[in-house]
């Protein structure tokens, strides 16, 4: 289902199309889901269950945590469901009423955990207390998304091979920018 959503986007997705793509009868789809939004919610929930996210431990330095998070995010975007996720972001922006709970519960949840971890680092003195948390988060998240979606002429293999270096440099630049100690 996410593969089809990644190919067709929100406007091109239909329960009939999902049934055809899956090679099953339409009635099987309609018995379980009333509309494509409910089907997408279930598919996203299933994806979340299988995601590998950085472990949230207090003893991991903020730099290492940010790098682990950004690498995991990049790998998600480069993975088999990356196109579906980018369609999800644009669909959530274009259809705010239909996607409000998806945006709040699915897209924002991971970012809120990261925001909390950055705030903890500020409270513990790992980052300056005046660190603009949202700006730091936006800079890292946005840069990773743009880097993966619009890579300079690189093959997928080159992009994957260089992601750790890219993310490490990105995080270091951002941490220097907020005045974090080296």
Tab-separated table of N, CA and C in Angstrom:
chain	number	residue	atom	x	y	z
A	1	UNK	N	0.822	-1.178	0.000
A	1	UNK	CA	0.000	0.000	0.000
A	1	UNK	C	0.874	1.253	0.000
A	2	UNK	N	1.897	1.290	0.859
A	2	UNK	CA	2.785	2.450	0.895
A	2	UNK	C	3.549	2.599	-0.420
A	3	UNK	N	3.862	1.488	-1.047
A	3	UNK	CA	4.534	1.541	-2.348
A	3	UNK	C	3.643	2.255	-3.364
A	4	UNK	N	2.372	1.898	-3.382
A	4	UNK	CA	1.431	2.525	-4.301
A	4	UNK	C	1.245	4.005	-3.973
A	5	UNK	N	1.159	4.329	-2.703
A	5	UNK	CA	1.052	5.723	-2.280
A	5	UNK	C	2.298	6.494	-2.705
A	6	UNK	N	3.467	5.867	-2.592
A	6	UNK	CA	4.707	6.493	-3.024
A	6	UNK	C	4.743	6.757	-4.518
A	7	UNK	N	4.104	5.907	-5.279
A	7	UNK	CA	4.074	6.078	-6.733
A	7	UNK	C	3.024	7.093	-7.179
A	8	UNK	N	1.858	7.046	-6.550
A	8	UNK	CA	0.716	7.816	-7.048
A	8	UNK	C	0.378	9.057	-6.230
A	9	UNK	N	0.853	9.113	-4.992
A	9	UNK	CA	0.474	10.238	-4.143
A	9	UNK	C	-0.952	10.106	-3.643
A	10	UNK	N	-1.388	11.103	-2.888
A	10	UNK	CA	-2.707	11.068	-2.263
A	10	UNK	C	-3.823	11.102	-3.305
A	11	UNK	N	-3.721	11.983	-4.259
A	11	UNK	CA	-4.809	12.123	-5.233
A	11	UNK	C	-4.922	10.899	-6.145
A	12	UNK	N	-3.847	10.175	-6.345
A	12	UNK	CA	-3.883	8.998	-7.199
A	12	UNK	C	-4.183	7.705	-6.459
A	13	UNK	N	-4.306	7.786	-5.146
A	13	UNK	CA	-4.556	6.588	-4.336
A	13	UNK	C	-6.048	6.332	-4.211
A	14	UNK	N	-6.439	5.073	-4.360
A	14	UNK	CA	-7.836	4.685	-4.160
A	14	UNK	C	-7.868	3.275	-3.578
A	15	UNK	N	-8.954	2.952	-2.901
A	15	UNK	CA	-9.085	1.596	-2.364
A	15	UNK	C	-9.155	0.579	-3.499
A	16	UNK	N	-9.816	0.940	-4.585
A	16	UNK	CA	-9.860	0.036	-5.741
A	16	UNK	C	-8.463	-0.212	-6.285
A	17	UNK	N	-7.667	0.853	-6.376
A	17	UNK	CA	-6.301	0.722	-6.871
A	17	UNK	C	-5.438	-0.134	-5.959
A	18	UNK	N	-5.639	0.003	-4.642
A	18	UNK	CA	-4.892	-0.812	-3.685
A	18	UNK	C	-5.259	-2.282	-3.855
A	19	UNK	N	-6.543	-2.559	-4.017
A	19	UNK	CA	-6.987	-3.945	-4.207
A	19	UNK	C	-6.378	-4.534	-5.472
A	20	UNK	N	-6.416	-3.776	-6.546
A	20	UNK	CA	-5.844	-4.247	-7.811
A	20	UNK	C	-4.347	-4.475	-7.659
A	21	UNK	N	-3.655	-3.515	-7.051
A	21	UNK	CA	-2.205	-3.615	-6.853
A	21	UNK	C	-1.842	-4.838	-6.002
A	22	UNK	N	-2.664	-5.116	-5.000
A	22	UNK	CA	-2.398	-6.241	-4.108
A	22	UNK	C	-2.884	-7.566	-4.686
A	23	UNK	N	-3.662	-7.509	-5.757
A	23	UNK	CA	-4.171	-8.731	-6.372
A	23	UNK	C	-5.246	-9.408	-5.550
A	24	UNK	N	-6.033	-8.597	-4.842
A	24	UNK	CA	-7.121	-9.152	-4.029
A	24	UNK	C	-8.431	-8.487	-4.435
A	25	UNK	N	-9.522	-9.068	-4.003
A	25	UNK	CA	-10.830	-8.514	-4.323
A	25	UNK	C	-11.086	-7.210	-3.587
A	26	UNK	N	-11.826	-6.332	-4.247
A	26	UNK	CA	-12.164	-5.049	-3.644
A	26	UNK	C	-12.922	-5.215	-2.334
A	27	UNK	N	-13.762	-6.238	-2.270
A	27	UNK	CA	-14.569	-6.435	-1.062
A	27	UNK	C	-13.686	-6.689	0.156
A	28	UNK	N	-12.543	-7.319	-0.032
A	28	UNK	CA	-11.618	-7.556	1.083
A	28	UNK	C	-11.108	-6.238	1.650
A	29	UNK	N	-10.839	-5.298	0.783
A	29	UNK	CA	-10.368	-3.987	1.217
A	29	UNK	C	-11.495	-3.233	1.917
A	30	UNK	N	-12.668	-3.213	1.275
A	30	UNK	CA	-13.793	-2.430	1.804
A	30	UNK	C	-14.344	-2.999	3.116
A	31	UNK	N	-14.145	-4.279	3.374
A	31	UNK	CA	-14.583	-4.852	4.646
A	31	UNK	C	-13.765	-4.334	5.821
A	32	UNK	N	-12.519	-4.021	5.560
A	32	UNK	CA	-11.624	-3.624	6.651
A	32	UNK	C	-11.466	-2.109	6.784
A	33	UNK	N	-11.455	-1.391	5.665
A	33	UNK	CA	-11.225	0.055	5.709
A	33	UNK	C	-12.361	0.773	5.007
A	34	UNK	N	-12.838	1.836	5.627
A	34	UNK	CA	-13.950	2.587	5.028
A	34	UNK	C	-13.476	3.564	3.956
A	35	UNK	N	-12.209	4.003	4.068
A	35	UNK	CA	-11.692	4.921	3.065
A	35	UNK	C	-10.166	4.840	3.014
A	36	UNK	N	-9.584	5.532	2.039
A	36	UNK	CA	-8.148	5.455	1.832
A	36	UNK	C	-7.372	6.077	2.991
A	37	UNK	N	-7.953	7.025	3.677
A	37	UNK	CA	-7.294	7.648	4.820
A	37	UNK	C	-7.081	6.632	5.937
A	38	UNK	N	-8.118	5.844	6.233
A	38	UNK	CA	-7.988	4.814	7.273
A	38	UNK	C	-6.950	3.762	6.883
A	39	UNK	N	-6.933	3.392	5.626
A	39	UNK	CA	-5.943	2.421	5.145
A	39	UNK	C	-4.540	2.993	5.284
A	40	UNK	N	-4.361	4.252	4.927
A	40	UNK	CA	-3.057	4.888	5.058
A	40	UNK	C	-2.631	4.954	6.523
A	41	UNK	N	-3.561	5.272	7.414
A	41	UNK	CA	-3.236	5.318	8.853
A	41	UNK	C	-2.721	3.960	9.330
A	42	UNK	N	-3.393	2.899	8.936
A	42	UNK	CA	-2.953	1.556	9.339
A	42	UNK	C	-1.582	1.222	8.749
A	43	UNK	N	-1.366	1.592	7.505
A	43	UNK	CA	-0.072	1.319	6.870
A	43	UNK	C	1.039	2.090	7.573
A	44	UNK	N	0.775	3.332	7.958
A	44	UNK	CA	1.772	4.121	8.677
A	44	UNK	C	2.038	3.560	10.069
A	45	UNK	N	0.989	3.105	10.717
A	45	UNK	CA	1.168	2.484	12.036
A	45	UNK	C	2.048	1.240	11.914
A	46	UNK	N	1.801	0.436	10.899
A	46	UNK	CA	2.618	-0.755	10.677
A	46	UNK	C	4.066	-0.369	10.392
A	47	UNK	N	4.280	0.670	9.604
A	47	UNK	CA	5.637	1.141	9.314
A	47	UNK	C	6.328	1.580	10.598
A	48	UNK	N	5.629	2.322	11.441
A	48	UNK	CA	6.209	2.781	12.707
A	48	UNK	C	6.661	1.619	13.581
A	49	UNK	N	5.911	0.543	13.564
A	49	UNK	CA	6.246	-0.632	14.369
A	49	UNK	C	7.580	-1.238	13.950
A	50	UNK	N	7.975	-1.023	12.703
A	50	UNK	CA	9.190	-1.632	12.179
A	50	UNK	C	10.353	-0.661	12.038
A	51	UNK	N	10.157	0.573	12.447
A	51	UNK	CA	11.222	1.568	12.340
A	51	UNK	C	12.264	1.372	13.429
A	52	UNK	N	13.485	1.607	13.052
A	52	UNK	CA	14.573	1.608	14.020
A	52	UNK	C	14.890	3.062	14.312
A	53	UNK	N	14.694	3.456	15.558
A	53	UNK	CA	14.979	4.830	15.951
A	53	UNK	C	16.101	4.816	16.971
A	54	UNK	N	16.858	5.903	17.029
A	54	UNK	CA	17.960	5.943	17.995
A	54	UNK	C	17.435	5.757	19.417
A	55	UNK	N	18.172	5.003	20.175
A	55	UNK	CA	17.798	4.754	21.560
A	55	UNK	C	17.899	6.054	22.352
A	56	UNK	N	16.891	6.302	23.154
A	56	UNK	CA	16.871	7.538	23.936
A	56	UNK	C	17.482	7.274	25.313
A	57	UNK	N	18.763	7.475	25.401
A	57	UNK	CA	19.426	7.326	26.690
A	57	UNK	C	20.031	8.657	27.082
A	58	UNK	N	19.957	8.952	28.352
A	58	UNK	CA	20.458	10.229	28.857
A	58	UNK	C	21.977	10.312	28.836
A	59	UNK	N	22.664	9.175	28.792
A	59	UNK	CA	24.120	9.212	28.862
A	59	UNK	C	24.788	9.368	27.489
A	60	UNK	N	23.989	9.437	26.428
A	60	UNK	CA	24.541	9.641	25.082
A	60	UNK	C	24.690	11.142	24.862
A	61	UNK	N	25.868	11.562	24.429
A	61	UNK	CA	26.109	12.974	24.160
A	61	UNK	C	25.139	13.479	23.104
A	62	UNK	N	24.743	14.741	23.228
A	62	UNK	CA	23.767	15.301	22.293
A	62	UNK	C	24.261	15.211	20.853
A	63	UNK	N	25.547	15.414	20.619
A	63	UNK	CA	26.082	15.301	19.262
A	63	UNK	C	25.830	13.906	18.707
A	64	UNK	N	26.162	12.901	19.485
A	64	UNK	CA	25.991	11.524	19.035
A	64	UNK	C	24.509	11.192	18.832
A	65	UNK	N	23.676	11.714	19.698
A	65	UNK	CA	22.236	11.483	19.574
A	65	UNK	C	21.702	12.125	18.297
A	66	UNK	N	22.088	13.367	18.043
A	66	UNK	CA	21.623	14.060	16.845
A	66	UNK	C	22.104	13.363	15.574
A	67	UNK	N	23.344	12.902	15.584
A	67	UNK	CA	23.865	12.183	14.429
A	67	UNK	C	23.089	10.885	14.216
A	68	UNK	N	22.874	10.124	15.277
A	68	UNK	CA	22.133	8.860	15.154
A	68	UNK	C	20.719	9.112	14.631
A	69	UNK	N	20.082	10.146	15.153
A	69	UNK	CA	18.725	10.477	14.704
A	69	UNK	C	18.724	10.866	13.229
A	70	UNK	N	19.636	11.742	12.824
A	70	UNK	CA	19.669	12.224	11.445
A	70	UNK	C	20.032	11.109	10.467
A	71	UNK	N	20.941	10.234	10.842
A	71	UNK	CA	21.283	9.101	9.975
A	71	UNK	C	20.073	8.179	9.834
A	72	UNK	N	19.382	7.901	10.940
A	72	UNK	CA	18.187	7.049	10.880
A	72	UNK	C	17.120	7.688	9.990
A	73	UNK	N	16.958	8.992	10.090
A	73	UNK	CA	15.977	9.703	9.258
A	73	UNK	C	16.377	9.608	7.784
A	74	UNK	N	17.650	9.823	7.490
A	74	UNK	CA	18.119	9.734	6.105
A	74	UNK	C	17.907	8.317	5.560
A	75	UNK	N	18.214	7.322	6.356
A	75	UNK	CA	18.024	5.936	5.912
A	75	UNK	C	16.553	5.633	5.660
A	76	UNK	N	15.683	6.219	6.471
A	76	UNK	CA	14.250	6.052	6.253
A	76	UNK	C	13.844	6.665	4.914
A	77	UNK	N	14.311	7.883	4.644
A	77	UNK	CA	13.985	8.545	3.380
A	77	UNK	C	14.575	7.816	2.181
A	78	UNK	N	15.737	7.200	2.361
A	78	UNK	CA	16.379	6.481	1.256
A	78	UNK	C	15.843	5.063	1.119
A	79	UNK	N	15.067	4.605	2.082
A	79	UNK	CA	14.567	3.236	2.097
A	79	UNK	C	13.360	3.030	1.195
A	80	UNK	N	12.803	1.862	1.293
A	80	UNK	CA	11.721	1.470	0.390
A	80	UNK	C	10.465	2.320	0.538
A	81	UNK	N	10.271	2.965	1.673
A	81	UNK	CA	9.069	3.776	1.874
A	81	UNK	C	9.355	5.275	1.835
A	82	UNK	N	10.535	5.633	1.389
A	82	UNK	CA	10.913	7.041	1.346
A	82	UNK	C	9.993	7.895	0.487
A	83	UNK	N	9.653	7.393	-0.685
A	83	UNK	CA	8.748	8.147	-1.564
A	83	UNK	C	7.384	8.317	-0.922
A	84	UNK	N	6.917	7.298	-0.226
A	84	UNK	CA	5.612	7.411	0.438
A	84	UNK	C	5.665	8.485	1.522
A	85	UNK	N	6.765	8.549	2.257
A	85	UNK	CA	6.872	9.551	3.315
A	85	UNK	C	6.913	10.961	2.753
A	86	UNK	N	7.620	11.153	1.661
A	86	UNK	CA	7.649	12.498	1.085
A	86	UNK	C	6.280	12.874	0.526
A	87	UNK	N	5.561	11.917	-0.036
A	87	UNK	CA	4.184	12.189	-0.468
A	87	UNK	C	3.303	12.503	0.742
A	88	UNK	N	3.545	11.817	1.827
A	88	UNK	CA	2.764	12.059	3.035
A	88	UNK	C	2.938	13.497	3.516
A	89	UNK	N	4.167	13.983	3.513
A	89	UNK	CA	4.420	15.355	3.959
A	89	UNK	C	3.694	16.362	3.074
A	90	UNK	N	3.766	16.161	1.765
A	90	UNK	CA	3.095	17.112	0.874
A	90	UNK	C	1.575	16.966	0.959
A	91	UNK	N	1.076	15.749	1.105
A	91	UNK	CA	-0.369	15.546	1.234
A	91	UNK	C	-0.891	16.161	2.525
A	92	UNK	N	-0.123	16.060	3.591
A	92	UNK	CA	-0.535	16.644	4.869
A	92	UNK	C	-0.608	18.163	4.767
A	93	UNK	N	0.292	18.743	3.989
A	93	UNK	CA	0.271	20.195	3.786
A	93	UNK	C	-0.899	20.609	2.894
A	94	UNK	N	-1.164	19.840	1.847
A	94	UNK	CA	-2.212	20.180	0.889
A	94	UNK	C	-3.619	19.860	1.386
A	95	UNK	N	-3.738	18.905	2.308
A	95	UNK	CA	-5.044	18.457	2.808
A	95	UNK	C	-5.048	18.507	4.332
A	96	UNK	N	-4.986	19.685	4.913
A	96	UNK	CA	-4.806	19.784	6.366
A	96	UNK	C	-5.910	19.134	7.186
A	97	UNK	N	-7.149	19.197	6.730
A	97	UNK	CA	-8.231	18.603	7.519
A	97	UNK	C	-8.147	17.085	7.543
A	98	UNK	N	-7.919	16.476	6.387
A	98	UNK	CA	-7.843	15.022	6.313
A	98	UNK	C	-6.605	14.467	7.014
A	99	UNK	N	-5.560	15.277	7.078
A	99	UNK	CA	-4.284	14.786	7.576
A	99	UNK	C	-3.886	15.354	8.937
A	100	UNK	N	-4.778	16.084	9.581
A	100	UNK	CA	-4.403	16.720	10.837
A	100	UNK	C	-3.914	15.710	11.870
A	101	UNK	N	-4.662	14.632	12.081
A	101	UNK	CA	-4.227	13.654	13.084
A	101	UNK	C	-2.983	12.903	12.638
A	102	UNK	N	-2.829	12.676	11.337
A	102	UNK	CA	-1.603	12.035	10.847
A	102	UNK	C	-0.418	12.951	11.122
A	103	UNK	N	-0.583	14.240	10.817
A	103	UNK	CA	0.499	15.189	11.038
A	103	UNK	C	0.820	15.287	12.527
A	104	UNK	N	-0.176	15.362	13.349
A	104	UNK	CA	0.050	15.506	14.778
A	104	UNK	C	0.639	14.245	15.409
A	105	UNK	N	0.059	13.091	15.082
A	105	UNK	CA	0.483	11.857	15.740
A	105	UNK	C	1.667	11.183	15.071
A	106	UNK	N	1.760	11.225	13.773
A	106	UNK	CA	2.787	10.468	13.073
A	106	UNK	C	4.018	11.311	12.765
A	107	UNK	N	3.803	12.417	12.086
A	107	UNK	CA	4.940	13.220	11.653
A	107	UNK	C	5.579	13.932	12.839
A	108	UNK	N	4.763	14.517	13.689
A	108	UNK	CA	5.295	15.340	14.779
A	108	UNK	C	5.868	14.531	15.936
A	109	UNK	N	5.387	13.316	16.143
A	109	UNK	CA	5.795	12.560	17.327
A	109	UNK	C	7.304	12.373	17.426
A	110	UNK	N	7.935	11.958	16.354
A	110	UNK	CA	9.381	11.770	16.372
A	110	UNK	C	10.121	13.072	16.580
A	111	UNK	N	9.594	14.141	16.009
A	111	UNK	CA	10.233	15.442	16.177
A	111	UNK	C	10.074	15.955	17.598
A	112	UNK	N	8.952	15.656	18.231
A	112	UNK	CA	8.757	16.099	19.607
A	112	UNK	C	9.729	15.402	20.559
A	113	UNK	N	9.999	14.134	20.330
A	113	UNK	CA	10.967	13.419	21.167
A	113	UNK	C	12.355	14.023	20.996
A	114	UNK	N	12.709	14.356	19.783
A	114	UNK	CA	14.003	14.977	19.516
A	114	UNK	C	14.062	16.359	20.162
A	115	UNK	N	12.978	17.094	20.071
A	115	UNK	CA	12.919	18.421	20.694
A	115	UNK	C	13.140	18.303	22.205
A	116	UNK	N	12.484	17.335	22.822
A	116	UNK	CA	12.660	17.124	24.267
A	116	UNK	C	14.113	16.816	24.602
A	117	UNK	N	14.761	15.996	23.772
A	117	UNK	CA	16.164	15.628	24.034
A	117	UNK	C	17.076	16.843	23.909
A	118	UNK	N	16.808	17.727	22.948
A	118	UNK	CA	17.598	18.944	22.797
A	118	UNK	C	17.384	19.858	24.004
A	119	UNK	N	16.151	19.980	24.461
A	119	UNK	CA	15.860	20.805	25.643
A	119	UNK	C	16.569	20.267	26.884
A	120	UNK	N	16.619	18.942	27.020
A	120	UNK	CA	17.356	18.338	28.135
A	120	UNK	C	18.833	18.705	28.059
A	121	UNK	N	19.377	18.671	26.858
A	121	UNK	CA	20.798	19.020	26.681
A	121	UNK	C	21.037	20.478	27.071
A	122	UNK	N	20.080	21.347	26.813
A	122	UNK	CA	20.197	22.761	27.223
A	122	UNK	C	20.151	22.878	28.744
A	123	UNK	N	19.270	22.152	29.374
A	123	UNK	CA	19.131	22.195	30.832
A	123	UNK	C	20.362	21.640	31.535
A	124	UNK	N	21.004	20.656	30.937
A	124	UNK	CA	22.187	20.041	31.547
A	124	UNK	C	23.476	20.771	31.205
A	125	UNK	N	23.396	21.798	30.377
A	125	UNK	CA	24.595	22.544	30.007
A	125	UNK	C	25.372	21.949	28.851
A	126	UNK	N	24.827	20.928	28.237
A	126	UNK	CA	25.480	20.313	27.089
A	126	UNK	C	25.376	21.241	25.869
A	127	UNK	N	24.326	22.018	25.840
A	127	UNK	CA	24.116	23.063	24.839
A	127	UNK	C	23.877	24.364	25.586
A	128	UNK	N	24.194	25.499	24.984
A	128	UNK	CA	23.911	26.774	25.645
A	128	UNK	C	22.417	26.894	25.969
A	129	UNK	N	22.100	27.493	27.095
A	129	UNK	CA	20.702	27.588	27.528
A	129	UNK	C	19.837	28.370	26.549
A	130	UNK	N	20.420	29.291	25.807
A	130	UNK	CA	19.657	30.096	24.854
A	130	UNK	C	19.562	29.449	23.468
A	131	UNK	N	19.920	28.197	23.347
A	131	UNK	CA	19.862	27.511	22.051
A	131	UNK	C	18.450	27.589	21.471
A	132	UNK	N	18.328	28.069	20.242
A	132	UNK	CA	17.013	28.094	19.590
A	132	UNK	C	16.644	26.670	19.135
A	133	UNK	N	15.962	25.957	20.000
A	133	UNK	CA	15.698	24.529	19.810
A	133	UNK	C	15.003	24.253	18.479
A	134	UNK	N	13.955	24.996	18.183
A	134	UNK	CA	13.224	24.748	16.940
A	134	UNK	C	14.092	25.011	15.714
A	135	UNK	N	14.919	26.039	15.775
A	135	UNK	CA	15.790	26.342	14.644
A	135	UNK	C	16.836	25.244	14.436
A	136	UNK	N	17.403	24.760	15.524
A	136	UNK	CA	18.384	23.680	15.433
A	136	UNK	C	17.733	22.431	14.844
A	137	UNK	N	16.570	22.101	15.347
A	137	UNK	CA	15.835	20.940	14.859
A	137	UNK	C	15.469	21.102	13.386
A	138	UNK	N	14.940	22.256	13.023
A	138	UNK	CA	14.569	22.500	11.625
A	138	UNK	C	15.777	22.422	10.700
A	139	UNK	N	16.893	22.970	11.136
A	139	UNK	CA	18.098	22.980	10.304
A	139	UNK	C	18.570	21.554	10.015
A	140	UNK	N	18.566	20.718	11.020
A	140	UNK	CA	19.039	19.338	10.832
A	140	UNK	C	18.027	18.526	10.037
A	141	UNK	N	16.764	18.560	10.457
A	141	UNK	CA	15.729	17.791	9.760
A	141	UNK	C	15.590	18.236	8.306
A	142	UNK	N	15.533	19.539	8.101
A	142	UNK	CA	15.361	20.056	6.748
A	142	UNK	C	16.544	19.740	5.851
A	143	UNK	N	17.743	19.882	6.390
A	143	UNK	CA	18.933	19.602	5.586
A	143	UNK	C	18.997	18.141	5.177
A	144	UNK	N	18.655	17.258	6.073
A	144	UNK	CA	18.668	15.822	5.739
A	144	UNK	C	17.653	15.527	4.646
A	145	UNK	N	16.458	16.066	4.783
A	145	UNK	CA	15.418	15.824	3.779
A	145	UNK	C	15.846	16.357	2.410
A	146	UNK	N	16.332	17.568	2.363
A	146	UNK	CA	16.756	18.156	1.093
A	146	UNK	C	17.943	17.391	0.515
A	147	UNK	N	18.886	17.007	1.355
A	147	UNK	CA	20.062	16.278	0.882
A	147	UNK	C	19.675	14.951	0.227
A	148	UNK	N	18.712	14.274	0.815
A	148	UNK	CA	18.301	12.982	0.276
A	148	UNK	C	17.395	13.147	-0.944
A	149	UNK	N	16.497	14.122	-0.906
A	149	UNK	CA	15.576	14.312	-2.028
A	149	UNK	C	16.242	14.911	-3.261
A	150	UNK	N	17.201	15.805	-3.031
A	150	UNK	CA	17.831	16.516	-4.131
A	150	UNK	C	19.350	16.394	-4.064
A	151	UNK	N	19.858	15.167	-4.106
A	151	UNK	CA	21.310	15.007	-4.000
A	151	UNK	C	22.013	15.562	-5.226
A	152	UNK	N	23.231	16.039	-4.993
A	152	UNK	CA	24.024	16.418	-6.156
A	152	UNK	C	24.203	15.147	-6.978
A	153	UNK	N	24.603	15.251	-8.219
A	153	UNK	CA	24.647	14.035	-9.046
A	153	UNK	C	25.419	12.905	-8.367
A	154	UNK	N	24.690	12.074	-7.702
A	154	UNK	CA	25.253	10.904	-7.021
A	154	UNK	C	24.333	9.729	-7.269
A	155	UNK	N	24.915	8.568	-7.243
A	155	UNK	CA	24.086	7.367	-7.297
A	155	UNK	C	23.533	7.120	-5.905
A	156	UNK	N	22.527	6.287	-5.830
A	156	UNK	CA	21.950	5.938	-4.530
A	156	UNK	C	23.003	5.325	-3.616
A	157	UNK	N	23.901	4.528	-4.191
A	157	UNK	CA	24.950	3.892	-3.405
A	157	UNK	C	25.924	4.932	-2.850
A	158	UNK	N	26.287	5.919	-3.677
A	158	UNK	CA	27.186	6.981	-3.207
A	158	UNK	C	26.521	7.814	-2.119
A	159	UNK	N	25.245	8.092	-2.298
A	159	UNK	CA	24.502	8.855	-1.286
A	159	UNK	C	24.497	8.103	0.042
A	160	UNK	N	24.184	6.821	-0.005
A	160	UNK	CA	24.163	6.003	1.217
A	160	UNK	C	25.551	5.926	1.860
A	161	UNK	N	26.558	5.739	1.038
A	161	UNK	CA	27.922	5.593	1.558
A	161	UNK	C	28.413	6.867	2.232
A	162	UNK	N	27.944	8.010	1.784
A	162	UNK	CA	28.414	9.268	2.336
A	162	UNK	C	27.521	9.889	3.389
A	163	UNK	N	26.427	9.224	3.736
A	163	UNK	CA	25.453	9.858	4.633
A	163	UNK	C	26.012	10.086	6.038
A	164	UNK	N	26.794	9.169	6.552
A	164	UNK	CA	27.360	9.336	7.893
A	164	UNK	C	28.259	10.574	7.944
A	165	UNK	N	29.125	10.741	6.961
A	165	UNK	CA	29.998	11.919	6.917
A	165	UNK	C	29.197	13.200	6.751
A	166	UNK	N	28.219	13.165	5.853
A	166	UNK	CA	27.385	14.342	5.636
A	166	UNK	C	26.690	14.754	6.932
A	167	UNK	N	26.062	13.803	7.585
A	167	UNK	CA	25.307	14.098	8.804
A	167	UNK	C	26.239	14.563	9.918
A	168	UNK	N	27.379	13.919	10.078
A	168	UNK	CA	28.323	14.336	11.125
A	168	UNK	C	28.755	15.785	10.924
A	169	UNK	N	29.079	16.144	9.684
A	169	UNK	CA	29.473	17.522	9.391
A	169	UNK	C	28.303	18.473	9.619
A	170	UNK	N	27.129	18.091	9.180
A	170	UNK	CA	25.929	18.907	9.375
A	170	UNK	C	25.692	19.191	10.854
A	171	UNK	N	25.717	18.164	11.670
A	171	UNK	CA	25.479	18.326	13.106
A	171	UNK	C	26.568	19.195	13.728
A	172	UNK	N	27.818	18.968	13.368
A	172	UNK	CA	28.910	19.776	13.909
A	172	UNK	C	28.741	21.257	13.546
A	173	UNK	N	28.368	21.537	12.312
A	173	UNK	CA	28.166	22.918	11.887
A	173	UNK	C	27.021	23.547	12.693
A	174	UNK	N	25.953	22.824	12.871
A	174	UNK	CA	24.805	23.363	13.606
A	174	UNK	C	25.136	23.575	15.076
A	175	UNK	N	25.872	22.636	15.670
A	175	UNK	CA	26.239	22.793	17.067
A	175	UNK	C	27.185	23.978	17.265
A	176	UNK	N	28.126	24.149	16.348
A	176	UNK	CA	28.986	25.338	16.415
A	176	UNK	C	28.164	26.615	16.282
A	177	UNK	N	27.164	26.555	15.414
A	177	UNK	CA	26.310	27.706	15.171
A	177	UNK	C	25.529	28.175	16.413
A	178	UNK	N	25.184	27.222	17.276
A	178	UNK	CA	24.461	27.603	18.493
A	178	UNK	C	25.431	27.856	19.650
A	179	UNK	N	26.737	27.706	19.388
A	179	UNK	CA	27.736	27.989	20.413
A	179	UNK	C	28.023	26.842	21.355
A	180	UNK	N	27.777	25.618	20.893
A	180	UNK	CA	28.074	24.456	21.727
A	180	UNK	C	29.581	24.247	21.807
A	181	UNK	N	30.031	23.784	22.957
A	181	UNK	CA	31.458	23.485	23.135
A	181	UNK	C	31.851	22.322	22.243
A	182	UNK	N	33.072	22.356	21.747
A	182	UNK	CA	33.554	21.285	20.854
A	182	UNK	C	33.741	20.007	21.620
